[in-house]
Coordinates of C-alpha atoms in Angstrom, one line a residue:
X5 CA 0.0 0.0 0.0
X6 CA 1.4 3.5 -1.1
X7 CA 2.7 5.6 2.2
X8 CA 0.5 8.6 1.6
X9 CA -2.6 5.7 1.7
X10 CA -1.3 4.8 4.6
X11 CA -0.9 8.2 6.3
X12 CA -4.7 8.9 5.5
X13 CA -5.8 5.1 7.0
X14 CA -3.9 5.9 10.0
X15 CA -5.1 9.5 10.5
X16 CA -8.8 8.3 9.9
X17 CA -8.3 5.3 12.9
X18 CA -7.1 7.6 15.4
X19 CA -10.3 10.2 14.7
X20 CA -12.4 7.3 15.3
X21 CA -10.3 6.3 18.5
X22 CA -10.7 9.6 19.6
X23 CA -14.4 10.0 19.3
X24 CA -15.1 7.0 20.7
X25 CA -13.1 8.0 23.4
X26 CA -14.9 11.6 24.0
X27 CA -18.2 9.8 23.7
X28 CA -17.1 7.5 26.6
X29 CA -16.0 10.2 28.7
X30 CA -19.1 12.1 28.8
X31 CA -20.9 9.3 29.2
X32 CA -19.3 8.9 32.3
X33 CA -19.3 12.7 33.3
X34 CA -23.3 12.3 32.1
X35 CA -23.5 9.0 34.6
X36 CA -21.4 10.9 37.7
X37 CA -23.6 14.5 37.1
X38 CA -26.8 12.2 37.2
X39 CA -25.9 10.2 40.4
X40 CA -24.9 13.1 41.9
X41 CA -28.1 15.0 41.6
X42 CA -30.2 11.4 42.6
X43 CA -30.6 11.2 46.7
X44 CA -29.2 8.6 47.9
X45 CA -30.5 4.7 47.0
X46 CA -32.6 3.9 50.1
X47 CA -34.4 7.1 50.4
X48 CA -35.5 7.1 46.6
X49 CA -37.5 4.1 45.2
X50 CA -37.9 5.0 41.6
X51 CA -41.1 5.7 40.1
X52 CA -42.3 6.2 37.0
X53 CA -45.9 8.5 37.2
X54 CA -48.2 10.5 38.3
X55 CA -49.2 9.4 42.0
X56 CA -47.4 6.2 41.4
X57 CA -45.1 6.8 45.0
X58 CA -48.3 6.8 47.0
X59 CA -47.9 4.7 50.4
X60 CA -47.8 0.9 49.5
X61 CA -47.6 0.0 53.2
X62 CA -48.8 1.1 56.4
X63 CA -46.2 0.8 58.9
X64 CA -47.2 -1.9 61.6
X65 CA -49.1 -0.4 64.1
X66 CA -47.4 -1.6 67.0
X67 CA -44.5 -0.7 65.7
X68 CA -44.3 2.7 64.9
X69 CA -40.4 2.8 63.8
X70 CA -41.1 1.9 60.3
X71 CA -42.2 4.3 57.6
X72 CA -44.5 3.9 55.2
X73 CA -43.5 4.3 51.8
X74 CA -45.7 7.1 50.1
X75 CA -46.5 9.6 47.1
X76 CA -44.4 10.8 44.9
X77 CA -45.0 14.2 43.4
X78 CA -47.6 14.5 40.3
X79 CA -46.4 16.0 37.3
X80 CA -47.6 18.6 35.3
X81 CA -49.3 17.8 32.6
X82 CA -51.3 20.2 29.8
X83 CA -54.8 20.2 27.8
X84 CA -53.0 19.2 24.3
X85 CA -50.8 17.0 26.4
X86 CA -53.6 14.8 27.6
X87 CA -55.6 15.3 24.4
X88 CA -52.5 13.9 22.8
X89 CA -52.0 11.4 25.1
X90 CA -56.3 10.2 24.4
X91 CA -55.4 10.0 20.7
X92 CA -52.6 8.4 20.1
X93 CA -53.6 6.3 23.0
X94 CA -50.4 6.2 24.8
X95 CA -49.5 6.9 28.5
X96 CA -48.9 10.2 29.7
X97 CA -45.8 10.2 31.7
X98 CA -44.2 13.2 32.5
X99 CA -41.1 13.1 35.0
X100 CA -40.9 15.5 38.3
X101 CA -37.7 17.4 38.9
X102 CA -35.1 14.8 39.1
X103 CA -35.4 13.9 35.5
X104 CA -35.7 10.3 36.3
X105 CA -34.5 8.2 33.4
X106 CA -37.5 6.3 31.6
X107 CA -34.6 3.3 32.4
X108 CA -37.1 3.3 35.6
X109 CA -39.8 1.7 34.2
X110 CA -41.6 -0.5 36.6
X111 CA -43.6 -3.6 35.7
X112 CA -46.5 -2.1 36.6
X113 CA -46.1 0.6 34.3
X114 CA -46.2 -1.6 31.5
X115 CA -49.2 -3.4 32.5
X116 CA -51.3 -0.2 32.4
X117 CA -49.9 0.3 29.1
X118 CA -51.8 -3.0 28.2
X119 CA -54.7 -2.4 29.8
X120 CA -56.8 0.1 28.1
X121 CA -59.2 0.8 31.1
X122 CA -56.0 1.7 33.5
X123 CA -54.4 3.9 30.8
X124 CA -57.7 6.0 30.2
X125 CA -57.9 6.0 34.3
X126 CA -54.3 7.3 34.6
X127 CA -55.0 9.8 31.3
X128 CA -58.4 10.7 33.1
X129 CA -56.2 11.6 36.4
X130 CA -53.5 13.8 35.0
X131 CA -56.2 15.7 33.3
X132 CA -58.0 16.4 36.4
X133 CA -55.2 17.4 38.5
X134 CA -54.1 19.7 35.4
X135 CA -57.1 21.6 36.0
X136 CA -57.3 21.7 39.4
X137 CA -53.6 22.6 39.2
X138 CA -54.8 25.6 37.0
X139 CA -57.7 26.2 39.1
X140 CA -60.1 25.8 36.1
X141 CA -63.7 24.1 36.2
X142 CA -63.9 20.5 35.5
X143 CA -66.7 19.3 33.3
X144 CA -67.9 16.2 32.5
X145 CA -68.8 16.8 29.0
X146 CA -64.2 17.4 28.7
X147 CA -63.8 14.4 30.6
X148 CA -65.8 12.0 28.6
X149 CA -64.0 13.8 25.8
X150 CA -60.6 12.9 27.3
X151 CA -61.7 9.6 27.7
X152 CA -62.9 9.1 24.3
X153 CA -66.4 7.8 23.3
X154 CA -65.1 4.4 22.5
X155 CA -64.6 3.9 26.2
X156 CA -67.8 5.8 27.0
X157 CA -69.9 2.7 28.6
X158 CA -66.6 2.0 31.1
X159 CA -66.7 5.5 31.8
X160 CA -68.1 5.4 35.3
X161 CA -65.6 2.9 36.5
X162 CA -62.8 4.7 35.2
X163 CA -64.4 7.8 37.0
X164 CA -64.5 6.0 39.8
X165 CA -61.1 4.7 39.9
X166 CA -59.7 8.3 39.3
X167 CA -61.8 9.4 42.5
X168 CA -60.6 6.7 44.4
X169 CA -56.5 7.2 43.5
X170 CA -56.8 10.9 43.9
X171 CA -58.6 10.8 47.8
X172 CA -55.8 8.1 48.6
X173 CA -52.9 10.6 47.2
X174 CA -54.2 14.3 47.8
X175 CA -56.7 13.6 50.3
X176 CA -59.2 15.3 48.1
X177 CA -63.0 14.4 47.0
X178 CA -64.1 14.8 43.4
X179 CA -67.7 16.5 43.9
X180 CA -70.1 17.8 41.7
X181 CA -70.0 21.7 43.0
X182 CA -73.0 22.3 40.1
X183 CA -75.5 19.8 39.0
X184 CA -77.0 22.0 35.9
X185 CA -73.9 22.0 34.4
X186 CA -72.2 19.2 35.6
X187 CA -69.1 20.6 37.4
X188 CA -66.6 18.9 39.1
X189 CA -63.9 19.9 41.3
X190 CA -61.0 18.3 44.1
X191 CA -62.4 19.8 47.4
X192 CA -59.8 19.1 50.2
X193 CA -60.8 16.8 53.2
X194 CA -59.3 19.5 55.7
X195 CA -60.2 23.0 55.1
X196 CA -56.9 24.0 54.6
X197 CA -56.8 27.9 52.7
X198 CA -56.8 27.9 49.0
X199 CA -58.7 24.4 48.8
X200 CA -55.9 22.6 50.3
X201 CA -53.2 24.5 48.4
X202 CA -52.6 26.3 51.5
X203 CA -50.4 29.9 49.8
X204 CA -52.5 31.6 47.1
X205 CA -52.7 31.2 43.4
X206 CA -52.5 28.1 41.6
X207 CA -51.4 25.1 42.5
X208 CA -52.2 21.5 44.1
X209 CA -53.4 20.5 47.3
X210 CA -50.7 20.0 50.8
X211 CA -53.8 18.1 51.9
X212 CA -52.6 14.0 51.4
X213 CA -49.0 15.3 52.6
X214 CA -51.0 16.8 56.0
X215 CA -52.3 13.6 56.4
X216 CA -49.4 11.0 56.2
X217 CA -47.7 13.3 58.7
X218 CA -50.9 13.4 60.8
X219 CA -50.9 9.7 60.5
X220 CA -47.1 9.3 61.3
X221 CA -47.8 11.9 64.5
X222 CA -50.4 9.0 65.3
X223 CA -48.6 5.9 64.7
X224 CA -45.6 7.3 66.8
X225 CA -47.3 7.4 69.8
X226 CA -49.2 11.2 69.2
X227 CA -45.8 12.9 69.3
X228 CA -43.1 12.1 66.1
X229 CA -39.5 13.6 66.7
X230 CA -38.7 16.0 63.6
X231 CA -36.1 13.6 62.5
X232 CA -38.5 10.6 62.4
X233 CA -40.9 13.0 60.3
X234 CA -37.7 14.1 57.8
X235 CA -37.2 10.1 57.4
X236 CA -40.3 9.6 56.5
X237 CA -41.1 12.2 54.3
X238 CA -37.6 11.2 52.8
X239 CA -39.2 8.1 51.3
X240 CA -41.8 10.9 50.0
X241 CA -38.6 12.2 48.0
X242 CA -39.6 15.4 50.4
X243 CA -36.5 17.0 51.6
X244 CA -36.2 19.9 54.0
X245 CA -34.3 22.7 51.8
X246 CA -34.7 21.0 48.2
X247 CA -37.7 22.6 46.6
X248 CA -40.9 20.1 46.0
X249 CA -42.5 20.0 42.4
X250 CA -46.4 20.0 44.7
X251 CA -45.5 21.7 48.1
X252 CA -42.9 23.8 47.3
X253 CA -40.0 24.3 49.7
X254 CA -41.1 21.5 52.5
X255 CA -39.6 22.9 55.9
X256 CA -41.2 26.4 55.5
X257 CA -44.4 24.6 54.5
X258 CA -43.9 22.1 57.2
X259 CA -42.6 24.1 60.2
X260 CA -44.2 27.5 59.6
X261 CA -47.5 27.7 57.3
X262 CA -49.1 24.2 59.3
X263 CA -48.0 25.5 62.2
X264 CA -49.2 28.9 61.6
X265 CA -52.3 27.7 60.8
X266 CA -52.2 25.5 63.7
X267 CA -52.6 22.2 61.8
X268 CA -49.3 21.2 63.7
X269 CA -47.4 21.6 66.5
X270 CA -43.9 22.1 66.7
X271 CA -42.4 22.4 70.2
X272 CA -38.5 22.2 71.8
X273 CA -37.9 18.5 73.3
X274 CA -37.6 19.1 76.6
X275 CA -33.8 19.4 78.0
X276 CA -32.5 18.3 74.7
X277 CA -28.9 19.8 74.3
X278 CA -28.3 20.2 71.2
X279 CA -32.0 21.4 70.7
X280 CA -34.1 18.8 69.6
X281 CA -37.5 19.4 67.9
X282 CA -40.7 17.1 67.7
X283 CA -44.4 17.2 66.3
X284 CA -48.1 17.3 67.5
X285 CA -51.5 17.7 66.3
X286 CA -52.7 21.2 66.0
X287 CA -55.8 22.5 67.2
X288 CA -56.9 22.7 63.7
X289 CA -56.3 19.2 63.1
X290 CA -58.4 17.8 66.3
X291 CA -60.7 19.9 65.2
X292 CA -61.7 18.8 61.5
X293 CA -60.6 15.7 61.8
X294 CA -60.2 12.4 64.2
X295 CA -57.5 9.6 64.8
X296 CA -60.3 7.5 63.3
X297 CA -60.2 9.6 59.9
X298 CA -57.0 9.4 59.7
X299 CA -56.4 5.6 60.5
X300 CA -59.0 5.0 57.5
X301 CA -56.6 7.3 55.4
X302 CA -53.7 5.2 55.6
X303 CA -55.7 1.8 55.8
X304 CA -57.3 2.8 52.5
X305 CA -53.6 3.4 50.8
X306 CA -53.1 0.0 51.9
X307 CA -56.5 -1.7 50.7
X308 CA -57.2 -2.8 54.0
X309 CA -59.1 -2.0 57.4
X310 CA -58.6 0.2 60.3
X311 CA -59.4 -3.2 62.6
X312 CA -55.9 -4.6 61.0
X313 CA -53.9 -2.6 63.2
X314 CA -55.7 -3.4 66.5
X315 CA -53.1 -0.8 68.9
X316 CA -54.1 2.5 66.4
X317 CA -57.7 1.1 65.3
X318 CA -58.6 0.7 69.5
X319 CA -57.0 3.9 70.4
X320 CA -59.2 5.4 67.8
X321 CA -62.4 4.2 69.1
X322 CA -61.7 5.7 72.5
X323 CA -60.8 8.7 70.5
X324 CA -64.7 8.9 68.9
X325 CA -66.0 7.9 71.9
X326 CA -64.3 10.9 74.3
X327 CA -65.8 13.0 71.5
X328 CA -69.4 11.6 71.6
X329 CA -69.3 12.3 75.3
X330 CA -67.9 16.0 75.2
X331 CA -70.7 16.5 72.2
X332 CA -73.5 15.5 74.4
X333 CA -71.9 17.0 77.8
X334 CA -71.3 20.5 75.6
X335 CA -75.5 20.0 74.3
X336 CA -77.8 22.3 76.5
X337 CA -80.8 20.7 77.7
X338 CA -84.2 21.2 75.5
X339 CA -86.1 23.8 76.9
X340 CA -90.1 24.5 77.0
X341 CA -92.1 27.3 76.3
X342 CA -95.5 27.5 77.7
X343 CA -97.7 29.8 75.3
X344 CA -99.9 32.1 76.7
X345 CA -103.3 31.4 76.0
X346 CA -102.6 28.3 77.9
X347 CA -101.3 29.6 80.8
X348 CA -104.4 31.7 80.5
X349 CA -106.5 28.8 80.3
X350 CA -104.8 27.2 83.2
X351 CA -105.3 30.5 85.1
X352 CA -108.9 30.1 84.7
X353 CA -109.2 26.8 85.4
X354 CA -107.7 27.0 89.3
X355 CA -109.8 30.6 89.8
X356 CA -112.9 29.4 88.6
X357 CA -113.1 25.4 88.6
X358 CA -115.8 23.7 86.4
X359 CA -117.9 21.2 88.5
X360 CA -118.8 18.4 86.5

């Protein structure tokens, strides 16, 4: 082979060694930058959608040093997203702010993709919480849209399923706020400000993450240590100081708007050194909801009972009843009125008696 053939074969192998080599390094740097941004293994269970992180387990109730594993932070989603989504009949998945790689995929991500009813119910969702996100009214007339009118006969039990997923996650109930026209909207359980979005302007409920901490305040005896709650929410990929996708930066929300608004308590431990912190119910919180509430909450994450967790369901039930009591104790006594004509009558009567 001539040398200047040579030169040229040898020049074009070492280009090719070289980009291969740059393509390897930043696949690495790509790798390292990703890992570094991810929290670490045990606190982050992937997940691949919407509300797909929502508690799987309820800790066992008599013991209360396990955490449940719960909800992840729903994405956003638009109107020609989900329309898109309807047509070309694919899942809607969009990622929350760790940029999860769609390497992630569980197994039971691709059995919704196989089941038509689950997609529609998980396309139904998004849609919902788009608009409630947006603050905009829900119809029914868009949602059978959204559905499409093939699946029109399943669409009450893909309704229903949507209602069901959305009160485990957010702790809200779809209601129909106007018959005439058939409007719909996600009214929080508590009556937090804002519908459960607690700071004004748009947004999506705090409600569901009230709750699981509410719960975990329960489980723990009626008083969880900060750090237990931080662990716990950490398996909620909720971190104090990293800014949440739904609930914005978590320690101000946490330990100044709940507590301002007196949905939580949070209180020095006693003669800790360095100074310890730990959580209580609010007044709030006693007063719109109950232990028992709650305990259904979490049982219905976990398709099962209160009764299953005998400690927290009978602890409960002494709850409702101390409330029955301090209902009927705090109940004046009914009171009569006499009318006058017959006291009249009966004036008459003893003055002038009628002899029969």
């Amino acid at each position: 082979m001539p040398r200047g053939q040579k030169s040229k074969l040898h020049a074009r192998e070492k280009r090719q060694q070289a980009r291969c080599e740059n393509k390897a390094r930043e696949g690495a740097q790509a790798k390292a930058a990703a890992a570094a941004e991810e929290p670490p293994p045990e606190e982050s269970p992937p997940s691949s959608s919407v509300s797909e992180g929502v508690t799987k387990s309820l800790p066992v109730a008599e013991s209360c040093s396990t955490s449940q594993e719960p909800q992840e932070a729903p994405p956003t989603t638009t109107t020609s997203e989900v329309i898109s989504c309807t047509r070309s009949e694919e899942d809607s998945n969009v990622q929350d702010e760790t940029k999860e790689s769609n390497a992630e995929a569980s197994p039971s991500r691709n059995k919704v993709c196989r089941d038509p009813i689950a997609r529609k119910t998980k396309v139904l969702e998004q849609f919902l919480l788009y608009k409630c996100k947006m603050k905009q009214p829900i119809m029914k007339a868009d949602m059978l849209k959204i559905v499409n009118q093939k699946y029109k006969d399943q669409f009450p039990e893909i309704f229903k399923r949507v209602c069901e997923h959305l009160e485990m996650v957010f702790a809200v109930d779809v209601k129909e706020v106007d018959s005439t026209r058939e409007l719909y909207d996600l009214v929080s359980k508590l009556k937090l400000p804002n519908n459960g979005r607690v700071r004004g302007g748009r947004g999506l409920p705090k409600t569901g993450l009230l709750m699981n901490i509410l719960g975990m305040i329960f489980m723990k005896g009626n008083c969880a240590t900060e750090e237990d709650i931080w662990k716990y929410l950490s398996m909620m990929r909720v971190y104090a100081g990293r800014k949440h996708f739904v609930y914005g930066e978590p320690r101000k929300l946490i330990t100044k708007d709940l507590v301002r608004l007196k949905y939580l308590e949070y209180r020095q431990i006693r003669n800790s050194d360095p100074a310890r912190y730990e959580f209580l119910w609010g007044p709030k919180a006693h007063a719109e909801t109950t232990k028992m509430k709650v305990l259904e909450f979490l049982a219905k994450i976990n398709g099962t009972a209160p009764s299953a967790y005998p400690n927290l369901y009978e602890e409960a039930l002494k709850d409702e009843e101390t409330r029955a009591q301090a209902v009927r104790v705090a109940k004046p006594a009914p009171t009569f009125k006499v009318c006058a004509l017959c006291s009249a009558m009966r004036t008459v009567y003893l003055a002038d008696p009628i002899d029969v």
